[in-house]
Amino acid sequence: MTTDTATHTGETTRPSEVARPGNRTADRLFTTGIRNQWYAVCPSDSVPAGGMKRLTLLGEEWLLFRRADGTLHMLEDRCPHRGARLSLGKHLGDRIACWYHGVQVDGTGTVAAVPGLPGCNLEGKQLVAAPHVIETGGAILAYFGDNEHPEPAPLVLPEQLTDPDVSAFLCYAEWNVNWRYAVENLLDPMHGSFLHRDSHSMSEGQTTARFRIRETERGFFFEKTDQSGVNFDWVELCRTGIDWVDLTIPYPPTAGPGGPFGIVGMATPIDEDRCAVFFWRYRRVTDWQRDTWRFLYKTVLEDRHWDVLEQDRIMLEELRGDADQAENLYQHDLGVVRVRRMYRTEAEAQAKANTTR
C-alpha cells in the first residue's frame, strides 16, 4: 500500500490581506462544515480550460476558473470593490474582470488592475480569499481554513486514487440533506442489510450483527464482529487532511475479475440543507482485467450502483429536519455516535479559537 502527500497547485501567494469571517459559531460550523481541512469540491471536468464555475460550499459562495493551460484557481465570489459577484464577470485568462466596474482579480485573490482608476491603492493587494486547490481522481479538492490556519493542512490522498493498480470511476451527486447525515449513513453498515437488501451485491448475509470500533493510525474501523466478507460488513473513517471513508463489498464471479468492489466516499457541505457526495467505485485490476472491469462497469454495473445510491438519497432526503433530536440509539449506532461527537467537539473548539484570538 502506498500513500502520496499532496501539496497545492497554482501560483505562490503572498500573505493574505483578506479579512476572513470570524463569527462562525459552533452550531454553524457543525451545520455547514468544520474548517482547517480539505474537501472535495466538484468533478474536474465541470471546469473546462478557459471556463468558470460558480458554486456554494460550506455555506459560502465561490468561483472556480481555469486558465487555458489547465491551471485551476478558486476565489471567493465577491469583488473587493463593491461586493459584486465575480462569477458574472469576464474570464481574462489569468484573472477575472468584474462586470460591474471592471476591477480585475487574479488567481491569488490579488487585485491586478483597476481600469477605471489606474494606480488605485487597491492594486497589488490580496483582498479576495483564494483557497488552495489540487486535483485527483477526476475531482477538485480545496482547503478551507480559518483565521488561525490559513495555510493548507498536510494532505495524504486516498491510496485508491493514486495507486496505478487501482481503477476507479467517480460518481458525483448533490443531495438535499445536511452533510452530516450523508457521513453518518456511511458509518452505518447495517442499513445495507435492509435498505439495500434487494441490491445485486448486498442480498447475502445475516440481518443481525454486533459491531465494534477499532482504532487505526488514520481514524477508525466500524465493523461487524460476527460476519466478514459477505455484505457491507465494515467501514473505515480516514482523517488524512481530508475526511473520507473506505469500504468494500464482495462481488460474485459474474462481476468479472478484480476481487472485492470498493468505495471511497466523501461528503461536502453545500449549505445547511444540501451536500455534495463523491463516490469513487474501484477495483484492484491491471492489464486485460482492467479493460474487462471498466467495460462491465459502464455496460452493466453503473446503473445498478446508481439504484443503490438512489435508495440512500430518498431515505436521507426524507429524514425529518429534527431527526437527530428524538433518537433512541442502540449498539449498531456506535459509529454514528462516534463521528457525530467528533465533529461537534471540533466545531466547538474552532468556534472558541475564532472568538478568543
mmCIF file of C-alpha atoms in Angstrom:
data_model
loop_
_atom_site.group_PDB
_atom_site.id
_atom_site.type_symbol
_atom_site.label_atom_id
_atom_site.label_comp_id
_atom_site.label_asym_id
_atom_site.label_seq_id
_atom_site.Cartn_x
_atom_site.Cartn_y
_atom_site.Cartn_z
ATOM 1 C CA MET A 1 0.000 0.000 0.000
ATOM 2 C CA THR A 2 1.372 3.397 -0.943
ATOM 3 C CA THR A 3 0.414 6.906 0.095
ATOM 4 C CA ASP A 4 1.094 10.193 -1.602
ATOM 5 C CA THR A 5 1.290 13.521 0.180
ATOM 6 C CA ALA A 6 -0.241 16.294 -1.914
ATOM 7 C CA THR A 7 0.616 19.956 -2.000
ATOM 8 C CA HIS A 8 -1.394 22.788 -3.510
ATOM 9 C CA THR A 9 -1.113 23.716 -7.159
ATOM 10 C CA GLY A 10 -1.109 27.102 -8.853
ATOM 11 C CA GLU A 11 0.726 30.300 -8.038
ATOM 12 C CA THR A 12 2.572 31.038 -4.813
ATOM 13 C CA THR A 13 0.609 33.590 -2.830
ATOM 14 C CA ARG A 14 1.815 36.374 -0.573
ATOM 15 C CA PRO A 15 0.420 36.715 2.970
ATOM 16 C CA SER A 16 -3.272 37.419 2.582
ATOM 17 C CA GLU A 17 -4.830 40.767 3.418
ATOM 18 C CA VAL A 18 -8.279 39.145 3.323
ATOM 19 C CA ALA A 19 -10.413 39.514 6.433
ATOM 20 C CA ARG A 20 -11.998 36.097 6.676
ATOM 21 C CA PRO A 21 -15.204 35.552 8.671
ATOM 22 C CA GLY A 22 -14.530 35.404 12.392
ATOM 23 C CA ASN A 23 -18.084 34.920 13.663
ATOM 24 C CA ARG A 24 -18.583 31.236 12.898
ATOM 25 C CA THR A 25 -20.426 29.726 15.839
ATOM 26 C CA ALA A 26 -20.106 26.098 16.868
ATOM 27 C CA ASP A 27 -23.630 25.417 15.637
ATOM 28 C CA ARG A 28 -22.890 26.941 12.242
ATOM 29 C CA LEU A 29 -19.634 25.009 11.873
ATOM 30 C CA PHE A 30 -21.405 21.806 12.865
ATOM 31 C CA THR A 31 -24.083 22.521 10.263
ATOM 32 C CA THR A 32 -22.023 23.870 7.365
ATOM 33 C CA GLY A 33 -18.732 22.047 7.898
ATOM 34 C CA ILE A 34 -15.710 22.325 10.155
ATOM 35 C CA ARG A 35 -12.706 24.225 8.813
ATOM 36 C CA ASN A 36 -8.948 23.680 8.628
ATOM 37 C CA GLN A 37 -9.194 20.702 6.338
ATOM 38 C CA TRP A 38 -9.633 19.775 2.695
ATOM 39 C CA TYR A 39 -12.942 18.985 0.991
ATOM 40 C CA ALA A 40 -13.869 17.633 -2.418
ATOM 41 C CA VAL A 41 -15.372 20.468 -4.462
ATOM 42 C CA CYS A 42 -16.685 19.175 -7.782
ATOM 43 C CA PRO A 43 -15.674 16.954 -10.714
ATOM 44 C CA SER A 44 -12.676 18.299 -12.632
ATOM 45 C CA ASP A 45 -14.465 18.193 -15.968
ATOM 46 C CA SER A 46 -17.063 20.680 -14.732
ATOM 47 C CA VAL A 47 -14.437 23.427 -15.170
ATOM 48 C CA PRO A 48 -13.013 23.172 -18.713
ATOM 49 C CA ALA A 49 -9.969 25.090 -19.902
ATOM 50 C CA GLY A 50 -10.945 28.746 -20.178
ATOM 51 C CA GLY A 51 -14.098 28.098 -18.172
ATOM 52 C CA MET A 52 -15.629 29.290 -14.909
ATOM 53 C CA LYS A 53 -17.966 27.663 -12.385
ATOM 54 C CA ARG A 54 -19.939 29.329 -9.617
ATOM 55 C CA LEU A 55 -20.729 27.158 -6.595
ATOM 56 C CA THR A 56 -21.695 27.188 -2.936
ATOM 57 C CA LEU A 57 -19.534 25.305 -0.433
ATOM 58 C CA LEU A 58 -19.619 25.295 3.376
ATOM 59 C CA GLY A 59 -22.383 27.887 3.216
ATOM 60 C CA GLU A 60 -20.240 30.368 1.277
ATOM 61 C CA GLU A 61 -20.098 31.469 -2.363
ATOM 62 C CA TRP A 62 -17.080 30.587 -4.524
ATOM 63 C CA LEU A 63 -15.813 30.778 -8.083
ATOM 64 C CA LEU A 64 -13.590 28.296 -9.887
ATOM 65 C CA PHE A 65 -11.824 29.287 -13.083
ATOM 66 C CA ARG A 66 -9.291 27.510 -15.223
ATOM 67 C CA ARG A 67 -6.608 29.009 -17.436
ATOM 68 C CA ALA A 68 -6.073 27.826 -20.980
ATOM 69 C CA ASP A 69 -3.065 25.770 -19.825
ATOM 70 C CA GLY A 70 -5.231 23.884 -17.323
ATOM 71 C CA THR A 71 -4.129 25.728 -14.167
ATOM 72 C CA LEU A 72 -7.055 25.956 -11.773
ATOM 73 C CA HIS A 73 -7.902 28.754 -9.328
ATOM 74 C CA MET A 74 -10.575 29.266 -6.716
ATOM 75 C CA LEU A 75 -11.806 32.629 -5.444
ATOM 76 C CA GLU A 76 -14.431 33.909 -3.094
ATOM 77 C CA ASP A 77 -17.261 35.018 -5.371
ATOM 78 C CA ARG A 78 -17.057 38.649 -4.295
ATOM 79 C CA CYS A 79 -15.409 41.609 -5.966
ATOM 80 C CA PRO A 80 -13.313 43.528 -3.388
ATOM 81 C CA HIS A 81 -14.602 46.842 -4.740
ATOM 82 C CA ARG A 82 -18.389 46.770 -4.236
ATOM 83 C CA GLY A 83 -19.067 43.117 -3.463
ATOM 84 C CA ALA A 84 -20.487 42.177 -6.865
ATOM 85 C CA ARG A 85 -20.256 38.534 -7.940
ATOM 86 C CA LEU A 86 -17.043 37.839 -9.815
ATOM 87 C CA SER A 87 -18.812 34.880 -11.431
ATOM 88 C CA LEU A 88 -20.797 37.394 -13.500
ATOM 89 C CA GLY A 89 -17.556 38.840 -14.832
ATOM 90 C CA LYS A 90 -15.262 38.082 -17.740
ATOM 91 C CA HIS A 91 -12.537 35.434 -17.849
ATOM 92 C CA LEU A 92 -9.324 37.191 -18.983
ATOM 93 C CA GLY A 93 -7.046 34.147 -18.963
ATOM 94 C CA ASP A 94 -5.153 34.559 -15.704
ATOM 95 C CA ARG A 95 -7.687 36.799 -13.970
ATOM 96 C CA ILE A 96 -11.367 37.698 -13.700
ATOM 97 C CA ALA A 97 -12.706 41.140 -14.562
ATOM 98 C CA CYS A 98 -15.746 42.181 -12.534
ATOM 99 C CA TRP A 99 -18.700 43.064 -14.776
ATOM 100 C CA TYR A 100 -19.759 45.945 -12.519
ATOM 101 C CA HIS A 101 -16.701 48.241 -12.714
ATOM 102 C CA GLY A 102 -14.048 46.125 -14.454
ATOM 103 C CA VAL A 103 -11.846 45.511 -11.393
ATOM 104 C CA GLN A 104 -9.507 42.623 -12.230
ATOM 105 C CA VAL A 105 -8.639 39.901 -9.675
ATOM 106 C CA ASP A 106 -6.006 37.262 -10.389
ATOM 107 C CA GLY A 107 -5.871 33.641 -9.243
ATOM 108 C CA THR A 108 -4.211 34.526 -5.928
ATOM 109 C CA GLY A 109 -7.039 36.890 -4.979
ATOM 110 C CA THR A 110 -4.856 39.922 -5.687
ATOM 111 C CA VAL A 111 -6.263 42.993 -7.425
ATOM 112 C CA ALA A 112 -4.302 43.057 -10.688
ATOM 113 C CA ALA A 113 -5.827 46.211 -12.163
ATOM 114 C CA VAL A 114 -8.479 48.875 -11.632
ATOM 115 C CA PRO A 115 -9.188 50.062 -15.201
ATOM 116 C CA GLY A 116 -11.351 52.970 -14.042
ATOM 117 C CA LEU A 117 -8.542 54.404 -11.904
ATOM 118 C CA PRO A 118 -5.082 53.077 -12.799
ATOM 119 C CA GLY A 119 -2.717 53.239 -9.846
ATOM 120 C CA CYS A 120 -5.603 52.973 -7.368
ATOM 121 C CA ASN A 121 -4.472 51.795 -3.927
ATOM 122 C CA LEU A 122 -6.440 48.559 -4.364
ATOM 123 C CA GLU A 123 -3.954 47.368 -6.957
ATOM 124 C CA GLY A 124 -1.443 44.824 -5.681
ATOM 125 C CA LYS A 125 -3.452 43.959 -2.571
ATOM 126 C CA GLN A 126 -4.668 40.432 -1.894
ATOM 127 C CA LEU A 127 -8.276 41.195 -0.970
ATOM 128 C CA VAL A 128 -10.150 38.084 -2.097
ATOM 129 C CA ALA A 129 -9.971 34.700 -0.385
ATOM 130 C CA ALA A 130 -8.281 32.197 -2.702
ATOM 131 C CA PRO A 131 -8.256 28.651 -1.272
ATOM 132 C CA HIS A 132 -5.527 26.272 -2.350
ATOM 133 C CA VAL A 133 -6.712 23.606 -4.775
ATOM 134 C CA ILE A 134 -5.481 20.314 -6.169
ATOM 135 C CA GLU A 135 -6.982 17.709 -8.478
ATOM 136 C CA THR A 136 -7.035 13.954 -8.029
ATOM 137 C CA GLY A 137 -9.139 11.068 -9.277
ATOM 138 C CA GLY A 138 -11.155 13.332 -11.570
ATOM 139 C CA ALA A 139 -12.168 15.700 -8.741
ATOM 140 C CA ILE A 140 -11.113 19.108 -7.450
ATOM 141 C CA LEU A 141 -10.175 19.389 -3.768
ATOM 142 C CA ALA A 142 -9.846 22.668 -1.869
ATOM 143 C CA TYR A 143 -8.546 23.646 1.553
ATOM 144 C CA PHE A 144 -10.841 25.705 3.788
ATOM 145 C CA GLY A 145 -9.001 27.300 6.692
ATOM 146 C CA ASP A 146 -9.872 29.853 9.338
ATOM 147 C CA ASN A 147 -8.091 32.978 10.528
ATOM 148 C CA GLU A 148 -5.628 30.969 12.588
ATOM 149 C CA HIS A 149 -4.916 28.322 9.945
ATOM 150 C CA PRO A 150 -4.805 29.967 6.512
ATOM 151 C CA GLU A 151 -2.133 27.655 5.112
ATOM 152 C CA PRO A 152 -3.175 24.185 3.896
ATOM 153 C CA ALA A 153 -3.119 21.282 6.304
ATOM 154 C CA PRO A 154 -0.916 18.337 5.243
ATOM 155 C CA LEU A 155 -2.887 16.132 2.883
ATOM 156 C CA VAL A 156 -2.492 12.425 2.246
ATOM 157 C CA LEU A 157 -4.739 11.323 -0.598
ATOM 158 C CA PRO A 158 -6.628 8.017 -0.520
ATOM 159 C CA GLU A 159 -4.263 5.443 -1.963
ATOM 160 C CA GLN A 160 -7.087 4.088 -4.113
ATOM 161 C CA LEU A 161 -6.995 7.343 -6.081
ATOM 162 C CA THR A 162 -3.230 7.346 -6.609
ATOM 163 C CA ASP A 163 -2.281 3.664 -6.951
ATOM 164 C CA PRO A 164 -1.795 2.804 -10.668
ATOM 165 C CA ASP A 165 -3.035 -0.743 -9.998
ATOM 166 C CA VAL A 166 -6.444 0.545 -8.917
ATOM 167 C CA SER A 167 -9.085 1.501 -11.489
ATOM 168 C CA ALA A 168 -11.827 3.833 -10.269
ATOM 169 C CA PHE A 169 -14.899 5.658 -11.512
ATOM 170 C CA LEU A 170 -16.086 8.869 -9.852
ATOM 171 C CA CYS A 171 -19.785 9.214 -9.093
ATOM 172 C CA TYR A 172 -20.916 12.725 -8.114
ATOM 173 C CA ALA A 173 -24.327 13.815 -6.865
ATOM 174 C CA GLU A 174 -25.951 16.604 -4.871
ATOM 175 C CA TRP A 175 -28.465 15.673 -2.182
ATOM 176 C CA ASN A 176 -30.980 17.839 -0.345
ATOM 177 C CA VAL A 177 -29.800 16.830 3.111
ATOM 178 C CA ASN A 178 -27.285 18.132 5.609
ATOM 179 C CA TRP A 179 -23.793 16.777 5.012
ATOM 180 C CA ARG A 180 -23.567 15.101 8.413
ATOM 181 C CA TYR A 181 -26.410 12.740 7.590
ATOM 182 C CA ALA A 182 -24.551 11.632 4.473
ATOM 183 C CA VAL A 183 -21.426 10.892 6.542
ATOM 184 C CA GLU A 184 -23.428 9.153 9.267
ATOM 185 C CA ASN A 185 -25.120 6.988 6.640
ATOM 186 C CA LEU A 186 -21.702 5.656 5.636
ATOM 187 C CA LEU A 187 -20.810 4.947 9.280
ATOM 188 C CA ASP A 188 -23.915 2.733 9.487
ATOM 189 C CA PRO A 189 -23.101 -0.539 7.695
ATOM 190 C CA MET A 190 -26.228 -2.260 8.997
ATOM 191 C CA HIS A 191 -28.516 -0.233 6.777
ATOM 192 C CA GLY A 192 -27.139 -2.197 3.814
ATOM 193 C CA SER A 193 -28.887 -5.358 5.017
ATOM 194 C CA PHE A 194 -32.273 -3.616 4.974
ATOM 195 C CA LEU A 195 -32.373 -0.551 2.730
ATOM 196 C CA HIS A 196 -30.240 -2.258 0.068
ATOM 197 C CA ARG A 197 -31.459 -5.812 0.667
ATOM 198 C CA ASP A 198 -32.591 -6.218 -2.946
ATOM 199 C CA SER A 199 -29.286 -4.949 -4.320
ATOM 200 C CA HIS A 200 -27.241 -7.279 -6.518
ATOM 201 C CA SER A 201 -24.316 -7.015 -4.095
ATOM 202 C CA MET A 202 -25.950 -6.826 -0.656
ATOM 203 C CA SER A 203 -28.551 -9.594 -0.682
ATOM 204 C CA GLU A 204 -26.433 -12.109 1.244
ATOM 205 C CA GLY A 205 -25.608 -12.470 4.906
ATOM 206 C CA GLN A 206 -27.304 -12.041 8.250
ATOM 207 C CA THR A 207 -29.675 -9.257 9.204
ATOM 208 C CA THR A 208 -28.430 -9.338 12.785
ATOM 209 C CA ALA A 209 -24.941 -8.358 13.927
ATOM 210 C CA ARG A 210 -22.726 -6.997 16.669
ATOM 211 C CA PHE A 211 -20.296 -4.191 15.982
ATOM 212 C CA ARG A 212 -17.069 -2.820 17.381
ATOM 213 C CA ILE A 213 -14.869 0.231 16.856
ATOM 214 C CA ARG A 214 -11.234 -0.492 16.058
ATOM 215 C CA GLU A 215 -8.755 2.378 16.131
ATOM 216 C CA THR A 216 -6.265 2.990 13.321
ATOM 217 C CA GLU A 217 -3.438 5.470 12.828
ATOM 218 C CA ARG A 218 -5.603 7.491 10.457
ATOM 219 C CA GLY A 219 -9.053 7.050 12.021
ATOM 220 C CA PHE A 220 -11.118 4.046 12.986
ATOM 221 C CA PHE A 221 -12.935 0.987 11.656
ATOM 222 C CA PHE A 222 -16.572 0.320 12.469
ATOM 223 C CA GLU A 223 -17.058 -3.360 11.736
ATOM 224 C CA LYS A 224 -19.208 -6.413 12.370
ATOM 225 C CA THR A 225 -17.711 -8.897 14.821
ATOM 226 C CA ASP A 226 -19.628 -11.924 13.557
ATOM 227 C CA GLN A 227 -19.539 -11.564 9.767
ATOM 228 C CA SER A 228 -16.846 -10.540 7.308
ATOM 229 C CA GLY A 229 -16.515 -10.639 3.536
ATOM 230 C CA VAL A 230 -20.218 -11.179 2.889
ATOM 231 C CA ASN A 231 -22.035 -7.855 2.752
ATOM 232 C CA PHE A 232 -21.389 -4.242 3.768
ATOM 233 C CA ASP A 233 -19.541 -5.552 6.830
ATOM 234 C CA TRP A 234 -17.130 -2.744 7.701
ATOM 235 C CA VAL A 235 -16.238 0.851 7.007
ATOM 236 C CA GLU A 236 -13.112 2.826 7.833
ATOM 237 C CA LEU A 237 -13.252 6.549 8.519
ATOM 238 C CA CYS A 238 -9.929 8.087 7.477
ATOM 239 C CA ARG A 239 -8.730 11.545 8.518
ATOM 240 C CA THR A 240 -5.700 12.425 6.392
ATOM 241 C CA GLY A 241 -6.152 16.166 5.929
ATOM 242 C CA ILE A 242 -9.430 15.324 4.220
ATOM 243 C CA ASP A 243 -12.140 13.102 5.697
ATOM 244 C CA TRP A 244 -13.070 10.046 3.670
ATOM 245 C CA VAL A 245 -14.414 6.553 4.137
ATOM 246 C CA ASP A 246 -13.316 3.277 2.629
ATOM 247 C CA LEU A 247 -15.420 0.142 2.373
ATOM 248 C CA THR A 248 -15.519 -2.999 0.262
ATOM 249 C CA ILE A 249 -18.363 -5.249 -0.800
ATOM 250 C CA PRO A 250 -17.656 -8.795 -2.077
ATOM 251 C CA TYR A 251 -18.637 -9.421 -5.658
ATOM 252 C CA PRO A 252 -19.718 -12.675 -7.302
ATOM 253 C CA PRO A 253 -17.652 -14.103 -10.202
ATOM 254 C CA THR A 254 -20.255 -12.777 -12.647
ATOM 255 C CA ALA A 255 -18.993 -9.265 -11.862
ATOM 256 C CA GLY A 256 -15.706 -10.060 -13.585
ATOM 257 C CA PRO A 257 -12.111 -10.131 -12.356
ATOM 258 C CA GLY A 258 -10.557 -7.868 -9.777
ATOM 259 C CA GLY A 259 -11.508 -9.022 -6.320
ATOM 260 C CA PRO A 260 -13.722 -7.012 -3.948
ATOM 261 C CA PHE A 261 -15.522 -3.935 -5.155
ATOM 262 C CA GLY A 262 -14.528 -0.896 -3.116
ATOM 263 C CA ILE A 263 -15.877 2.566 -2.496
ATOM 264 C CA VAL A 264 -14.050 5.688 -1.368
ATOM 265 C CA GLY A 265 -16.657 8.186 -0.221
ATOM 266 C CA MET A 266 -16.637 11.868 0.749
ATOM 267 C CA ALA A 267 -19.374 14.329 1.651
ATOM 268 C CA THR A 268 -19.001 18.098 1.312
ATOM 269 C CA PRO A 269 -21.416 20.656 2.797
ATOM 270 C CA ILE A 270 -23.072 22.961 0.298
ATOM 271 C CA ASP A 271 -25.212 24.784 2.835
ATOM 272 C CA GLU A 272 -27.372 23.891 5.833
ATOM 273 C CA ASP A 273 -29.722 21.748 3.764
ATOM 274 C CA ARG A 274 -27.631 20.378 0.892
ATOM 275 C CA CYS A 275 -24.443 18.428 0.358
ATOM 276 C CA ALA A 276 -22.309 17.083 -2.463
ATOM 277 C CA VAL A 277 -21.360 13.408 -2.345
ATOM 278 C CA PHE A 278 -18.380 11.847 -4.084
ATOM 279 C CA PHE A 279 -18.111 8.093 -4.505
ATOM 280 C CA TRP A 280 -15.180 6.501 -6.269
ATOM 281 C CA ARG A 281 -16.118 2.912 -7.186
ATOM 282 C CA TYR A 282 -12.891 0.969 -7.552
ATOM 283 C CA ARG A 283 -11.289 -2.424 -8.048
ATOM 284 C CA ARG A 284 -7.660 -3.501 -7.975
ATOM 285 C CA VAL A 285 -7.134 -4.617 -11.572
ATOM 286 C CA THR A 286 -4.347 -4.463 -14.173
ATOM 287 C CA ASP A 287 -3.758 -5.392 -17.824
ATOM 288 C CA TRP A 288 -6.706 -7.083 -19.560
ATOM 289 C CA GLN A 289 -8.623 -7.372 -16.298
ATOM 290 C CA ARG A 290 -8.752 -3.590 -16.074
ATOM 291 C CA ASP A 291 -10.359 -3.364 -19.502
ATOM 292 C CA THR A 292 -12.859 -6.068 -18.565
ATOM 293 C CA TRP A 293 -13.783 -4.353 -15.298
ATOM 294 C CA ARG A 294 -14.239 -0.971 -16.948
ATOM 295 C CA PHE A 295 -16.364 -2.463 -19.727
ATOM 296 C CA LEU A 296 -18.593 -4.317 -17.270
ATOM 297 C CA TYR A 297 -18.950 -1.251 -15.098
ATOM 298 C CA LYS A 298 -20.112 1.020 -17.917
ATOM 299 C CA THR A 299 -22.408 -1.541 -19.541
ATOM 300 C CA VAL A 300 -23.919 -3.355 -16.542
ATOM 301 C CA LEU A 301 -22.828 -2.258 -13.075
ATOM 302 C CA GLU A 302 -23.080 1.520 -13.203
ATOM 303 C CA ASP A 303 -26.874 1.616 -13.428
ATOM 304 C CA ARG A 304 -27.127 -0.853 -10.547
ATOM 305 C CA HIS A 305 -24.859 1.293 -8.414
ATOM 306 C CA TRP A 306 -26.929 4.363 -9.134
ATOM 307 C CA ASP A 307 -30.011 2.432 -7.987
ATOM 308 C CA VAL A 308 -28.335 1.818 -4.632
ATOM 309 C CA LEU A 309 -27.373 5.477 -4.282
ATOM 310 C CA GLU A 310 -30.911 6.490 -5.142
ATOM 311 C CA GLN A 311 -32.163 4.437 -2.197
ATOM 312 C CA ASP A 312 -29.772 6.332 0.079
ATOM 313 C CA ARG A 313 -30.813 9.677 -1.377
ATOM 314 C CA ILE A 314 -34.520 9.033 -0.903
ATOM 315 C CA MET A 315 -34.081 7.862 2.677
ATOM 316 C CA LEU A 316 -31.821 10.754 3.686
ATOM 317 C CA GLU A 317 -33.787 13.491 1.940
ATOM 318 C CA GLU A 318 -36.972 12.290 3.640
ATOM 319 C CA LEU A 319 -35.458 12.456 7.132
ATOM 320 C CA ARG A 320 -37.179 14.950 9.390
ATOM 321 C CA GLY A 321 -35.222 18.113 9.999
ATOM 322 C CA ASP A 322 -35.040 17.254 13.695
ATOM 323 C CA ALA A 323 -34.327 13.557 13.134
ATOM 324 C CA ASP A 324 -31.281 13.582 15.381
ATOM 325 C CA GLN A 325 -33.138 15.300 18.218
ATOM 326 C CA ALA A 326 -35.516 12.444 19.050
ATOM 327 C CA GLU A 327 -33.474 9.301 18.510
ATOM 328 C CA ASN A 328 -33.311 6.095 20.509
ATOM 329 C CA LEU A 329 -29.956 4.630 19.551
ATOM 330 C CA TYR A 330 -28.565 1.161 20.124
ATOM 331 C CA GLN A 331 -25.359 -0.806 19.655
ATOM 332 C CA HIS A 332 -25.400 -0.594 15.848
ATOM 333 C CA ASP A 333 -25.166 3.191 16.102
ATOM 334 C CA LEU A 334 -21.748 3.371 17.751
ATOM 335 C CA GLY A 335 -20.182 4.605 14.514
ATOM 336 C CA VAL A 336 -22.796 7.337 14.123
ATOM 337 C CA VAL A 337 -22.315 8.479 17.711
ATOM 338 C CA ARG A 338 -18.535 8.492 17.332
ATOM 339 C CA VAL A 339 -18.432 10.639 14.196
ATOM 340 C CA ARG A 340 -21.144 12.988 15.464
ATOM 341 C CA ARG A 341 -19.286 13.672 18.702
ATOM 342 C CA MET A 342 -16.045 14.107 16.778
ATOM 343 C CA TYR A 343 -17.453 16.864 14.570
ATOM 344 C CA ARG A 344 -19.292 18.554 17.440
ATOM 345 C CA THR A 345 -16.099 18.675 19.521
ATOM 346 C CA GLU A 346 -14.100 20.146 16.637
ATOM 347 C CA ALA A 347 -16.806 22.694 15.842
ATOM 348 C CA GLU A 348 -16.805 23.899 19.445
ATOM 349 C CA ALA A 349 -13.002 24.092 19.551
ATOM 350 C CA GLN A 350 -12.805 26.037 16.283
ATOM 351 C CA ALA A 351 -15.552 28.435 17.313
ATOM 352 C CA LYS A 352 -13.801 29.107 20.616
ATOM 353 C CA ALA A 353 -10.445 29.699 18.904
ATOM 354 C CA ASN A 354 -12.012 32.187 16.487
ATOM 355 C CA THR A 355 -13.640 34.199 19.275
ATOM 356 C CA THR A 356 -10.637 34.323 21.619
ATOM 357 C CA ARG A 357 -7.899 35.108 19.116
#
